[in-house]
Amino acid sequence: MALPLSDLLLLGSSEKKLAACVLLLLVELFMEGADAASASQADIDNHLELGKDFLARGQLSDALTHYHAAVEGDPNNYLTLFKRGTVYLALGKTRFAIQDFSRVLELKPDFTAARSQRGIVHMKSGDYDHALQDFELVLREEPQNSLVLEHYARVRPAKEQWELVQRLLNNNDEQNAIGMITQLLEVSPWSVTFRQARSDAYLKTNDPLSAIADLRQVNRLSQDSTEGHYNIAQLLYNIGHATNALKEIRECLKFDPEHKLCFPFYKKLRKVEKQLVTAETAREEKRAPECIVAAEAVLKHEPEETMIRYEAHKLLCSCYTTDEQYGKALSHCKHALDIMKDAQLYCDRAEALMGSEMYDDAIHDFQSALEMDENNSRAKEGIQKAKKLQKQAERRDYYKILGVKRNASKQEIVKAYRKAAQKWHPDNFKDEEKKLAEKKFIDIAAAKEVLTDPEKRRQFDNGEDPLDPESNQHGFRGADPFAHFQHGSPFQFKFHFN
């Protein structure tokens, strides 16, 4: 408590000096406080100016940073709060926008601009009751407010339509509900409730991709929740999109690396996705054995999820066919087609059927592919190839004659030819057996001629016999069938004719 001047005069000299110092200190503190208040207001004004500048340039995040600082400097300035609320609104952060507009109306209840903006946010968020309250209060003060009148006219019909949608959903009429929710989202594009309802309806009508699109919007409007990322990842995995599911689950782990649902799912998903990608890459690069190992691993890691297993069976259908293990290929083709019909899958099975010489069945599968996709060139060409091979099967199969696979190398073909030629050399047989051996020997030589000549082999693989006179081919037939053994052949022999 300060002493009056009369009391100061009664003090001693040392006490007078001390009192004078205290008085000076109080004066300095008062002046510093005045300077600080002045500097603080200057800072606020500077932040407001910078916020306005960034806002004009469309740099909303930078503008919001400066409005934050201005609000912290003066939390009761309703104009500053209103400006920050509008920036929140522009950024799609509706929850924070409503908080700022509500605070503005606490400070200044007659500020109709804030009330009309809050009403619009409520309407676009699907909160029709609060929207009606705000619009009606504004119209009491400003009956001719054209913007509010326009929005007000849309709210009551939208509210009634949402009530109808709920009745439709309760009656399991998802198809009609989806159409009506879509109309509501034109009025209320920020409604989490509407988008979640439409997503659920899409799932019940077996349209998971549309459901996922709505869930992404739900997650964005909810500010990227871990639960949202997990649900999206699960849906993507359920429809066999392992790579996209992995990306989504990683987004969840960015928020919470030890999330109790996302982390264990991530560990399983990572293994499955890696094997699927490996198998698909190997299939495209014609590395069938590697494709088979990876796809079989997927079936081992995922014993339950139908569409993930579908992807693995589909890969094995194709890769076992490439590896000429047609029995296994047909088994996996059937498993995949039992899950879901697909034009390319029908073509893959048709290839396996052709490899098994089941040409009628192969043609039937190619036709099934065309029924699903009338422009499928692979199926059209496959039918022609199957018919040619069927006709060819009635004659000679050069691969069978030499006992080699259709993808055998030239070296393997030559080796098989030498072995077969030695076995069926006519000099090794007598009488009737010799006639059979001569025929076999001619076929063996013909097989070697065709399969070691790239062009003739290509023709044969396409269902044409380049040595068939009916095809006007001037090949092996009509020439000396034993010309191959005249120069350095290990099989020297003579024929004796009567």
CSV table of C-alpha atoms in Angstrom, one decimal:
chain,number,residue,atom,x,y,z
A,1,MET,CA,0.0,0.0,0.0
A,2,ALA,CA,1.5,3.4,-1.0
A,3,LEU,CA,2.2,6.0,1.7
A,4,PRO,CA,0.7,9.5,1.6
A,5,LEU,CA,3.0,12.4,0.9
A,6,SER,CA,2.7,13.7,4.6
A,7,ASP,CA,3.9,10.4,5.9
A,8,LEU,CA,6.8,10.3,3.4
A,9,LEU,CA,8.0,13.7,4.8
A,10,LEU,CA,8.3,12.1,8.3
A,11,LEU,CA,10.6,9.3,7.1
A,12,GLY,CA,14.4,9.3,7.5
A,13,SER,CA,16.7,9.9,4.6
A,14,SER,CA,17.4,6.2,4.0
A,15,GLU,CA,13.8,5.3,4.2
A,16,LYS,CA,12.9,8.2,1.8
A,17,LYS,CA,15.4,6.8,-0.7
A,18,LEU,CA,13.8,3.3,-0.5
A,19,ALA,CA,10.3,4.7,-1.0
A,20,ALA,CA,11.4,6.7,-4.0
A,21,CYS,CA,12.9,3.6,-5.6
A,22,VAL,CA,9.7,1.6,-5.1
A,23,LEU,CA,7.6,4.4,-6.6
A,24,LEU,CA,9.9,4.6,-9.6
A,25,LEU,CA,9.7,0.8,-10.1
A,26,LEU,CA,5.9,1.0,-10.1
A,27,VAL,CA,5.9,3.7,-12.7
A,28,GLU,CA,8.2,1.7,-15.0
A,29,LEU,CA,6.0,-1.4,-14.6
A,30,PHE,CA,2.9,0.6,-15.6
A,31,MET,CA,4.7,2.0,-18.7
A,32,GLU,CA,5.9,-1.4,-19.8
A,33,GLY,CA,2.4,-2.8,-19.4
A,34,ALA,CA,1.1,0.0,-21.6
A,35,ASP,CA,3.8,-0.7,-24.2
A,36,ALA,CA,3.1,-4.5,-24.2
A,37,ALA,CA,-0.7,-3.9,-24.7
A,38,SER,CA,0.1,-1.6,-27.6
A,39,ALA,CA,2.6,-4.1,-29.2
A,40,SER,CA,0.1,-7.0,-28.7
A,41,GLN,CA,-2.6,-5.1,-30.7
A,42,ALA,CA,-0.1,-4.3,-33.4
A,43,ASP,CA,0.7,-8.0,-33.7
A,44,ILE,CA,-3.0,-8.8,-33.9
A,45,ASP,CA,-3.5,-6.3,-36.7
A,46,ASN,CA,-0.5,-7.6,-38.5
A,47,HIS,CA,-1.8,-11.2,-38.3
A,48,LEU,CA,-5.2,-10.1,-39.6
A,49,GLU,CA,-3.6,-8.2,-42.5
A,50,LEU,CA,-1.5,-11.2,-43.4
A,51,GLY,CA,-4.5,-13.6,-43.1
A,52,LYS,CA,-6.5,-11.4,-45.4
A,53,ASP,CA,-3.6,-11.3,-47.9
A,54,PHE,CA,-3.2,-15.1,-47.9
A,55,LEU,CA,-7.0,-15.5,-48.2
A,56,ALA,CA,-7.1,-13.3,-51.3
A,57,ARG,CA,-4.4,-15.5,-52.9
A,58,GLY,CA,-6.3,-18.7,-52.1
A,59,GLN,CA,-3.6,-19.9,-49.6
A,60,LEU,CA,-6.2,-21.0,-47.0
A,61,SER,CA,-3.9,-23.0,-44.7
A,62,ASP,CA,-1.5,-20.0,-44.3
A,63,ALA,CA,-4.5,-17.7,-43.8
A,64,LEU,CA,-5.8,-19.9,-41.1
A,65,THR,CA,-2.5,-19.9,-39.2
A,66,HIS,CA,-2.6,-16.1,-39.0
A,67,TYR,CA,-6.2,-16.0,-38.0
A,68,HIS,CA,-5.4,-18.5,-35.2
A,69,ALA,CA,-2.7,-16.2,-33.9
A,70,ALA,CA,-5.1,-13.2,-34.1
A,71,VAL,CA,-7.8,-15.1,-32.1
A,72,GLU,CA,-5.3,-16.1,-29.5
A,73,GLY,CA,-4.3,-12.4,-29.1
A,74,ASP,CA,-7.9,-11.3,-28.7
A,75,PRO,CA,-10.3,-14.3,-28.2
A,76,ASN,CA,-13.4,-12.1,-27.8
A,77,ASN,CA,-13.2,-10.3,-31.1
A,78,TYR,CA,-16.2,-11.6,-32.9
A,79,LEU,CA,-15.1,-10.3,-36.3
A,80,THR,CA,-11.8,-12.2,-36.1
A,81,LEU,CA,-13.7,-15.4,-35.0
A,82,PHE,CA,-16.1,-15.0,-37.9
A,83,LYS,CA,-13.2,-14.6,-40.4
A,84,ARG,CA,-11.5,-17.8,-39.0
A,85,GLY,CA,-14.8,-19.6,-39.2
A,86,THR,CA,-15.2,-18.8,-42.9
A,87,VAL,CA,-11.7,-20.1,-43.6
A,88,TYR,CA,-12.5,-23.3,-41.7
A,89,LEU,CA,-15.6,-23.6,-43.9
A,90,ALA,CA,-13.6,-23.1,-47.1
A,91,LEU,CA,-11.2,-25.9,-45.9
A,92,GLY,CA,-14.1,-28.3,-45.3
A,93,LYS,CA,-13.6,-28.3,-41.5
A,94,THR,CA,-17.3,-27.9,-40.8
A,95,ARG,CA,-17.1,-28.9,-37.1
A,96,PHE,CA,-14.6,-26.1,-36.3
A,97,ALA,CA,-16.5,-23.6,-38.5
A,98,ILE,CA,-19.7,-24.2,-36.4
A,99,GLN,CA,-17.7,-23.8,-33.2
A,100,ASP,CA,-16.4,-20.4,-34.3
A,101,PHE,CA,-19.8,-19.2,-35.6
A,102,SER,CA,-21.5,-20.3,-32.4
A,103,ARG,CA,-18.9,-18.4,-30.3
A,104,VAL,CA,-19.5,-15.3,-32.5
A,105,LEU,CA,-23.3,-15.5,-31.7
A,106,GLU,CA,-22.5,-15.8,-28.0
A,107,LEU,CA,-20.6,-12.5,-28.2
A,108,LYS,CA,-23.0,-10.8,-30.7
A,109,PRO,CA,-26.4,-12.5,-31.0
A,110,ASP,CA,-27.6,-10.1,-33.6
A,111,PHE,CA,-24.8,-10.8,-36.1
A,112,THR,CA,-27.0,-12.4,-38.8
A,113,ALA,CA,-24.1,-13.1,-41.2
A,114,ALA,CA,-22.7,-15.6,-38.7
A,115,ARG,CA,-26.2,-17.1,-38.0
A,116,SER,CA,-26.9,-17.5,-41.7
A,117,GLN,CA,-23.5,-19.1,-42.3
A,118,ARG,CA,-24.1,-21.5,-39.4
A,119,GLY,CA,-27.5,-22.4,-40.8
A,120,ILE,CA,-25.9,-23.2,-44.2
A,121,VAL,CA,-23.3,-25.4,-42.6
A,122,HIS,CA,-26.0,-27.2,-40.6
A,123,MET,CA,-28.0,-27.7,-43.9
A,124,LYS,CA,-25.1,-29.0,-45.9
A,125,SER,CA,-24.2,-31.4,-43.0
A,126,GLY,CA,-27.7,-32.8,-43.0
A,127,ASP,CA,-28.7,-31.3,-39.6
A,128,TYR,CA,-32.0,-29.9,-40.8
A,129,ASP,CA,-33.5,-29.1,-37.4
A,130,HIS,CA,-30.7,-26.7,-36.4
A,131,ALA,CA,-30.6,-25.3,-39.9
A,132,LEU,CA,-34.3,-24.4,-39.7
A,133,GLN,CA,-33.8,-22.7,-36.3
A,134,ASP,CA,-31.0,-20.5,-37.7
A,135,PHE,CA,-32.8,-19.6,-40.9
A,136,GLU,CA,-36.0,-18.7,-39.1
A,137,LEU,CA,-34.1,-16.4,-36.7
A,138,VAL,CA,-32.4,-14.6,-39.6
A,139,LEU,CA,-35.6,-14.2,-41.5
A,140,ARG,CA,-37.2,-12.5,-38.5
A,141,GLU,CA,-34.6,-9.8,-38.7
A,142,GLU,CA,-34.2,-9.8,-42.4
A,143,PRO,CA,-37.4,-11.1,-44.1
A,144,GLN,CA,-36.1,-10.4,-47.6
A,145,ASN,CA,-32.7,-12.1,-47.3
A,146,SER,CA,-32.7,-13.9,-50.6
A,147,LEU,CA,-29.8,-16.3,-49.8
A,148,VAL,CA,-31.5,-17.5,-46.6
A,149,LEU,CA,-34.9,-17.7,-48.3
A,150,GLU,CA,-33.4,-19.9,-51.0
A,151,HIS,CA,-31.8,-22.3,-48.6
A,152,TYR,CA,-34.8,-22.3,-46.2
A,153,ALA,CA,-37.1,-23.5,-49.0
A,154,ARG,CA,-34.9,-26.6,-49.6
A,155,VAL,CA,-34.6,-27.7,-45.9
A,156,ARG,CA,-38.2,-28.9,-45.1
A,157,PRO,CA,-38.5,-31.1,-48.3
A,158,ALA,CA,-35.1,-32.5,-47.6
A,159,LYS,CA,-36.0,-33.3,-44.1
A,160,GLU,CA,-39.1,-35.1,-45.2
A,161,GLN,CA,-37.2,-37.0,-47.9
A,162,TRP,CA,-34.7,-38.3,-45.3
A,163,GLU,CA,-37.5,-39.6,-43.2
A,164,LEU,CA,-38.8,-41.5,-46.2
A,165,VAL,CA,-35.3,-42.9,-46.9
A,166,GLN,CA,-35.2,-44.3,-43.4
A,167,ARG,CA,-38.5,-46.0,-43.9
A,168,LEU,CA,-37.2,-47.5,-47.2
A,169,LEU,CA,-34.1,-48.8,-45.5
A,170,ASN,CA,-36.1,-50.3,-42.7
A,171,ASN,CA,-38.1,-52.2,-45.4
A,172,ASN,CA,-34.8,-53.4,-47.1
A,173,ASP,CA,-35.6,-51.3,-50.2
A,174,GLU,CA,-32.0,-50.3,-50.7
A,175,GLN,CA,-32.2,-49.6,-54.5
A,176,ASN,CA,-34.8,-46.8,-54.1
A,177,ALA,CA,-33.1,-45.5,-51.0
A,178,ILE,CA,-29.8,-45.1,-52.9
A,179,GLY,CA,-31.5,-42.9,-55.5
A,180,MET,CA,-33.1,-40.7,-52.9
A,181,ILE,CA,-30.0,-40.4,-50.8
A,182,THR,CA,-28.1,-39.3,-53.9
A,183,GLN,CA,-30.6,-36.5,-54.3
A,184,LEU,CA,-30.2,-35.5,-50.6
A,185,LEU,CA,-26.5,-35.3,-51.0
A,186,GLU,CA,-27.0,-32.5,-53.6
A,187,VAL,CA,-28.5,-30.5,-50.7
A,188,SER,CA,-26.2,-31.9,-48.0
A,189,PRO,CA,-22.9,-32.9,-49.5
A,190,TRP,CA,-21.1,-32.8,-46.1
A,191,SER,CA,-23.5,-35.2,-44.3
A,192,VAL,CA,-21.6,-38.1,-42.8
A,193,THR,CA,-24.8,-39.8,-41.9
A,194,PHE,CA,-26.2,-39.8,-45.5
A,195,ARG,CA,-22.9,-41.0,-47.0
A,196,GLN,CA,-22.6,-43.8,-44.5
A,197,ALA,CA,-26.2,-44.8,-45.1
A,198,ARG,CA,-25.6,-44.9,-48.9
A,199,SER,CA,-22.4,-46.9,-48.4
A,200,ASP,CA,-24.2,-49.5,-46.4
A,201,ALA,CA,-27.0,-49.7,-49.0
A,202,TYR,CA,-24.4,-50.1,-51.8
A,203,LEU,CA,-22.9,-53.1,-49.9
A,204,LYS,CA,-26.3,-54.7,-49.6
A,205,THR,CA,-26.8,-54.4,-53.3
A,206,ASN,CA,-23.4,-55.9,-54.0
A,207,ASP,CA,-21.7,-52.7,-55.2
A,208,PRO,CA,-18.6,-52.6,-53.0
A,209,LEU,CA,-16.6,-50.1,-55.2
A,210,SER,CA,-19.4,-47.5,-54.8
A,211,ALA,CA,-19.5,-48.3,-51.1
A,212,ILE,CA,-15.8,-47.7,-50.8
A,213,ALA,CA,-16.1,-44.3,-52.6
A,214,ASP,CA,-18.6,-43.2,-50.1
A,215,LEU,CA,-16.6,-44.4,-47.1
A,216,ARG,CA,-13.6,-42.4,-48.4
A,217,GLN,CA,-15.8,-39.3,-48.2
A,218,VAL,CA,-17.0,-40.3,-44.7
A,219,ASN,CA,-13.4,-40.6,-43.6
A,220,ARG,CA,-12.4,-37.3,-45.1
A,221,LEU,CA,-15.3,-35.5,-43.5
A,222,SER,CA,-14.4,-37.2,-40.2
A,223,GLN,CA,-10.9,-35.9,-40.5
A,224,ASP,CA,-9.2,-39.2,-41.5
A,225,SER,CA,-10.0,-41.5,-38.6
A,226,THR,CA,-8.1,-44.7,-38.0
A,227,GLU,CA,-11.4,-46.6,-37.9
A,228,GLY,CA,-12.3,-45.3,-41.3
A,229,HIS,CA,-9.0,-46.4,-42.9
A,230,TYR,CA,-9.4,-49.8,-41.3
A,231,ASN,CA,-12.9,-50.2,-42.6
A,232,ILE,CA,-11.9,-49.1,-46.2
A,233,ALA,CA,-8.9,-51.5,-46.1
A,234,GLN,CA,-11.2,-54.4,-45.0
A,235,LEU,CA,-13.6,-53.7,-47.8
A,236,LEU,CA,-10.8,-53.5,-50.4
A,237,TYR,CA,-9.4,-56.8,-49.2
A,238,ASN,CA,-12.8,-58.4,-49.3
A,239,ILE,CA,-13.1,-57.6,-53.0
A,240,GLY,CA,-9.6,-58.9,-53.8
A,241,HIS,CA,-7.8,-55.5,-54.1
A,242,ALA,CA,-4.9,-56.4,-51.8
A,243,THR,CA,-2.5,-53.6,-53.0
A,244,ASN,CA,-5.0,-50.8,-52.5
A,245,ALA,CA,-6.0,-52.4,-49.1
A,246,LEU,CA,-2.3,-52.3,-48.1
A,247,LYS,CA,-2.0,-48.6,-49.0
A,248,GLU,CA,-5.1,-47.9,-46.9
A,249,ILE,CA,-4.0,-49.8,-43.8
A,250,ARG,CA,-0.7,-47.9,-43.9
A,251,GLU,CA,-2.6,-44.7,-43.7
A,252,CYS,CA,-4.2,-46.0,-40.5
A,253,LEU,CA,-0.7,-46.9,-39.1
A,254,LYS,CA,0.4,-43.3,-39.7
A,255,PHE,CA,-2.0,-42.1,-37.1
A,256,ASP,CA,-1.4,-45.0,-34.7
A,257,PRO,CA,1.6,-47.4,-35.5
A,258,GLU,CA,0.4,-49.9,-32.9
A,259,HIS,CA,-3.3,-49.8,-33.7
A,260,LYS,CA,-5.0,-52.9,-32.2
A,261,LEU,CA,-6.9,-53.7,-35.5
A,262,CYS,CA,-4.7,-52.1,-38.2
A,263,PHE,CA,-1.3,-53.6,-37.1
A,264,PRO,CA,-2.2,-57.3,-37.1
A,265,PHE,CA,-4.2,-56.9,-40.3
A,266,TYR,CA,-1.2,-55.1,-41.9
A,267,LYS,CA,1.1,-58.1,-41.0
A,268,LYS,CA,-1.1,-60.6,-42.8
A,269,LEU,CA,-2.0,-58.3,-45.7
A,270,ARG,CA,1.7,-57.5,-46.4
A,271,LYS,CA,2.5,-61.2,-46.9
A,272,VAL,CA,-0.6,-61.9,-49.1
A,273,GLU,CA,-0.1,-58.7,-51.3
A,274,LYS,CA,3.6,-59.5,-51.8
A,275,GLN,CA,2.9,-63.0,-53.1
A,276,LEU,CA,0.0,-61.8,-55.3
A,277,VAL,CA,2.3,-59.1,-56.9
A,278,THR,CA,5.1,-61.7,-57.4
A,279,ALA,CA,2.7,-64.1,-59.0
A,280,GLU,CA,1.2,-61.5,-61.3
A,281,THR,CA,4.6,-60.3,-62.4
A,282,ALA,CA,5.9,-63.8,-63.1
A,283,ARG,CA,2.7,-64.6,-65.1
A,284,GLU,CA,3.2,-61.5,-67.3
A,285,GLU,CA,6.9,-62.5,-67.8
A,286,LYS,CA,6.0,-66.1,-68.6
A,287,ARG,CA,7.9,-67.4,-65.6
A,288,ALA,CA,5.2,-70.1,-64.8
A,289,PRO,CA,7.0,-72.0,-62.0
A,290,GLU,CA,7.6,-68.9,-60.0
A,291,CYS,CA,4.1,-67.7,-60.6
A,292,ILE,CA,2.8,-71.1,-59.3
A,293,VAL,CA,4.9,-71.0,-56.1
A,294,ALA,CA,3.7,-67.5,-55.2
A,295,ALA,CA,0.0,-68.0,-56.0
A,296,GLU,CA,0.0,-71.3,-54.0
A,297,ALA,CA,1.5,-69.4,-51.1
A,298,VAL,CA,-1.4,-66.9,-51.2
A,299,LEU,CA,-3.9,-69.8,-50.8
A,300,LYS,CA,-1.8,-71.0,-47.8
A,301,HIS,CA,-1.8,-67.5,-46.1
A,302,GLU,CA,-5.4,-66.8,-46.8
A,303,PRO,CA,-7.7,-69.8,-46.2
A,304,GLU,CA,-11.0,-67.9,-46.0
A,305,GLU,CA,-11.3,-64.6,-47.9
A,306,THR,CA,-13.1,-65.6,-51.1
A,307,MET,CA,-12.0,-62.9,-53.5
A,308,ILE,CA,-8.3,-63.1,-52.5
A,309,ARG,CA,-8.5,-66.8,-53.1
A,310,TYR,CA,-10.2,-66.1,-56.4
A,311,GLU,CA,-7.3,-64.0,-57.5
A,312,ALA,CA,-4.9,-66.8,-56.6
A,313,HIS,CA,-7.0,-69.5,-58.4
A,314,LYS,CA,-7.2,-67.2,-61.4
A,315,LEU,CA,-3.4,-66.9,-61.5
A,316,LEU,CA,-2.9,-70.6,-61.1
A,317,CYS,CA,-5.4,-71.3,-63.9
A,318,SER,CA,-3.2,-69.3,-66.2
A,319,CYS,CA,0.2,-70.3,-65.0
A,320,TYR,CA,-0.4,-74.1,-64.8
A,321,THR,CA,-1.7,-73.8,-68.4
A,322,THR,CA,1.5,-72.1,-69.4
A,323,ASP,CA,3.5,-74.8,-67.7
A,324,GLU,CA,1.4,-77.5,-69.5
A,325,GLN,CA,0.1,-78.9,-66.3
A,326,TYR,CA,-3.4,-79.0,-67.7
A,327,GLY,CA,-5.1,-81.1,-65.0
A,328,LYS,CA,-4.1,-78.7,-62.2
A,329,ALA,CA,-4.9,-75.8,-64.4
A,330,LEU,CA,-8.4,-77.0,-65.0
A,331,SER,CA,-9.0,-77.5,-61.3
A,332,HIS,CA,-8.0,-74.0,-60.4
A,333,CYS,CA,-9.9,-72.6,-63.4
A,334,LYS,CA,-13.1,-74.3,-62.1
A,335,HIS,CA,-12.5,-73.0,-58.5
A,336,ALA,CA,-12.2,-69.4,-59.9
A,337,LEU,CA,-15.2,-69.6,-62.2
A,338,ASP,CA,-17.3,-71.0,-59.4
A,339,ILE,CA,-16.6,-67.8,-57.5
A,340,MET,CA,-17.0,-65.4,-60.3
A,341,LYS,CA,-17.5,-65.6,-64.1
A,342,ASP,CA,-15.0,-63.7,-66.2
A,343,ALA,CA,-14.3,-63.6,-69.9
A,344,GLN,CA,-10.5,-63.8,-69.6
A,345,LEU,CA,-10.8,-66.6,-67.2
A,346,TYR,CA,-13.0,-68.5,-69.6
A,347,CYS,CA,-10.3,-68.0,-72.2
A,348,ASP,CA,-7.6,-69.3,-69.8
A,349,ARG,CA,-9.6,-72.4,-69.2
A,350,ALA,CA,-10.2,-72.8,-72.9
A,351,GLU,CA,-6.4,-72.8,-73.4
A,352,ALA,CA,-6.0,-75.5,-70.8
A,353,LEU,CA,-8.8,-77.6,-72.5
A,354,MET,CA,-7.0,-77.2,-75.9
A,355,GLY,CA,-3.8,-78.5,-74.2
A,356,SER,CA,-5.8,-81.5,-73.0
A,357,GLU,CA,-7.2,-82.0,-76.6
A,358,MET,CA,-10.7,-81.3,-75.4
A,359,TYR,CA,-11.5,-79.1,-78.3
A,360,ASP,CA,-15.3,-79.0,-78.1
A,361,ASP,CA,-15.2,-77.9,-74.5
A,362,ALA,CA,-12.5,-75.3,-75.4
A,363,ILE,CA,-14.8,-73.9,-78.1
A,364,HIS,CA,-17.7,-73.8,-75.7
A,365,ASP,CA,-15.6,-71.8,-73.2
A,366,PHE,CA,-14.4,-69.3,-75.8
A,367,GLN,CA,-18.1,-68.8,-76.8
A,368,SER,CA,-19.0,-68.2,-73.1
A,369,ALA,CA,-16.3,-65.5,-73.1
A,370,LEU,CA,-17.8,-63.9,-76.2
A,371,GLU,CA,-21.2,-63.9,-74.5
A,372,MET,CA,-19.7,-61.8,-71.7
A,373,ASP,CA,-17.7,-59.6,-74.1
A,374,GLU,CA,-18.7,-59.7,-77.7
A,375,ASN,CA,-15.6,-57.8,-78.8
A,376,ASN,CA,-13.1,-60.2,-77.1
A,377,SER,CA,-10.5,-60.8,-79.8
A,378,ARG,CA,-8.8,-63.5,-77.8
A,379,ALA,CA,-12.0,-65.5,-77.7
A,380,LYS,CA,-12.6,-65.0,-81.4
A,381,GLU,CA,-9.1,-66.1,-82.4
A,382,GLY,CA,-9.3,-68.9,-79.9
A,383,ILE,CA,-12.4,-70.5,-81.5
A,384,GLN,CA,-10.6,-70.5,-84.9
A,385,LYS,CA,-7.5,-72.0,-83.4
A,386,ALA,CA,-9.4,-74.7,-81.5
A,387,LYS,CA,-11.2,-75.7,-84.7
A,388,LYS,CA,-7.9,-76.0,-86.6
A,389,LEU,CA,-6.3,-77.9,-83.8
A,390,GLN,CA,-9.3,-80.2,-83.7
A,391,LYS,CA,-8.9,-80.9,-87.4
A,392,GLN,CA,-5.2,-81.2,-86.9
A,393,ALA,CA,-5.7,-83.8,-84.1
A,394,GLU,CA,-7.3,-86.0,-86.7
A,395,ARG,CA,-4.0,-86.1,-88.5
A,396,ARG,CA,-0.6,-85.7,-86.8
A,397,ASP,CA,0.5,-84.0,-83.6
A,398,TYR,CA,4.3,-83.4,-84.1
A,399,TYR,CA,4.8,-82.6,-80.4
A,400,LYS,CA,3.2,-85.9,-79.4
A,401,ILE,CA,5.2,-87.8,-82.0
A,402,LEU,CA,8.4,-86.6,-80.4
A,403,GLY,CA,7.0,-86.7,-76.9
A,404,VAL,CA,7.9,-83.0,-76.1
A,405,LYS,CA,6.0,-80.2,-74.6
A,406,ARG,CA,4.6,-77.4,-76.8
A,407,ASN,CA,7.1,-75.0,-75.3
A,408,ALA,CA,10.1,-77.2,-75.8
A,409,SER,CA,13.4,-75.7,-77.0
A,410,LYS,CA,15.0,-76.6,-80.3
A,411,GLN,CA,17.7,-78.4,-78.4
A,412,GLU,CA,15.1,-80.5,-76.6
A,413,ILE,CA,13.3,-81.2,-79.9
A,414,VAL,CA,16.5,-82.4,-81.6
A,415,LYS,CA,17.4,-84.6,-78.6
A,416,ALA,CA,13.9,-86.2,-78.6
A,417,TYR,CA,14.1,-86.7,-82.4
A,418,ARG,CA,17.4,-88.6,-82.2
A,419,LYS,CA,16.0,-90.8,-79.4
A,420,ALA,CA,12.8,-91.5,-81.3
A,421,ALA,CA,14.5,-92.1,-84.7
A,422,GLN,CA,16.9,-94.7,-83.1
A,423,LYS,CA,13.9,-96.4,-81.5
A,424,TRP,CA,11.8,-96.6,-84.6
A,425,HIS,CA,14.6,-97.2,-87.2
A,426,PRO,CA,13.0,-99.5,-89.8
A,427,ASP,CA,16.1,-101.8,-89.8
A,428,ASN,CA,15.2,-102.8,-86.2
A,429,PHE,CA,11.9,-104.4,-87.3
A,430,LYS,CA,10.7,-107.1,-89.7
A,431,ASP,CA,7.6,-107.9,-91.7
A,432,GLU,CA,4.4,-106.0,-90.6
A,433,GLU,CA,6.2,-104.3,-87.8
A,434,LYS,CA,8.7,-102.9,-90.2
A,435,LYS,CA,5.8,-101.2,-92.2
A,436,LEU,CA,4.6,-99.6,-89.0
A,437,ALA,CA,8.1,-98.6,-88.1
A,438,GLU,CA,8.5,-97.0,-91.5
A,439,LYS,CA,5.4,-94.9,-91.0
A,440,LYS,CA,6.5,-93.9,-87.5
A,441,PHE,CA,9.9,-93.1,-88.8
A,442,ILE,CA,8.5,-90.8,-91.5
A,443,ASP,CA,6.3,-89.0,-88.9
A,444,ILE,CA,9.3,-88.6,-86.6
A,445,ALA,CA,11.3,-87.0,-89.5
A,446,ALA,CA,8.4,-84.8,-90.4
A,447,ALA,CA,8.0,-83.7,-86.7
A,448,LYS,CA,11.7,-82.7,-86.6
A,449,GLU,CA,11.4,-80.8,-89.9
A,450,VAL,CA,8.4,-78.8,-88.7
A,451,LEU,CA,9.4,-78.2,-85.1
A,452,THR,CA,13.0,-77.1,-85.8
A,453,ASP,CA,11.9,-74.6,-88.4
A,454,PRO,CA,10.5,-71.4,-86.7
A,455,GLU,CA,8.1,-70.5,-89.5
A,456,LYS,CA,6.7,-74.0,-89.9
A,457,ARG,CA,6.4,-74.4,-86.1
A,458,ARG,CA,4.5,-71.1,-85.9
A,459,GLN,CA,2.1,-72.4,-88.6
A,460,PHE,CA,1.6,-75.7,-86.8
A,461,ASP,CA,1.0,-73.9,-83.4
A,462,ASN,CA,-1.7,-71.9,-85.1
A,463,GLY,CA,-3.5,-75.1,-86.2
A,464,GLU,CA,-2.1,-75.5,-89.7
A,465,ASP,CA,0.0,-78.4,-90.9
A,466,PRO,CA,2.8,-76.9,-93.1
A,467,LEU,CA,3.4,-80.4,-94.6
A,468,ASP,CA,-0.3,-81.0,-95.5
A,469,PRO,CA,-0.7,-81.0,-99.3
A,470,GLU,CA,-4.2,-79.7,-98.8
A,471,SER,CA,-2.7,-76.5,-97.5
A,472,ASN,CA,-0.6,-76.2,-100.7
A,473,GLN,CA,2.5,-76.5,-98.6
A,474,HIS,CA,5.6,-77.8,-100.4
A,475,GLY,CA,7.2,-79.4,-97.4
A,476,PHE,CA,8.2,-82.8,-96.3
A,477,ARG,CA,5.7,-84.9,-98.1
A,478,GLY,CA,6.6,-85.9,-101.6
A,479,ALA,CA,10.3,-85.6,-100.9
A,480,ASP,CA,12.7,-88.3,-99.8
A,481,PRO,CA,11.6,-89.0,-96.2
A,482,PHE,CA,15.0,-90.2,-95.3
A,483,ALA,CA,17.0,-87.3,-96.7
A,484,HIS,CA,17.7,-86.2,-93.1
A,485,PHE,CA,20.0,-89.2,-92.6
A,486,GLN,CA,22.3,-88.8,-95.7
A,487,HIS,CA,24.8,-86.4,-94.2
A,488,GLY,CA,26.5,-87.4,-91.1
A,489,SER,CA,23.5,-89.1,-89.5
A,490,PRO,CA,24.3,-91.8,-86.9
A,491,PHE,CA,21.5,-93.9,-88.3
A,492,GLN,CA,22.8,-95.6,-91.4
A,493,PHE,CA,20.5,-98.1,-93.0
A,494,LYS,CA,19.3,-99.5,-96.3
A,495,PHE,CA,15.9,-100.5,-97.6
A,496,HIS,CA,15.4,-103.6,-99.8
A,497,PHE,CA,12.3,-103.6,-102.0
A,498,ASN,CA,11.2,-106.5,-104.2
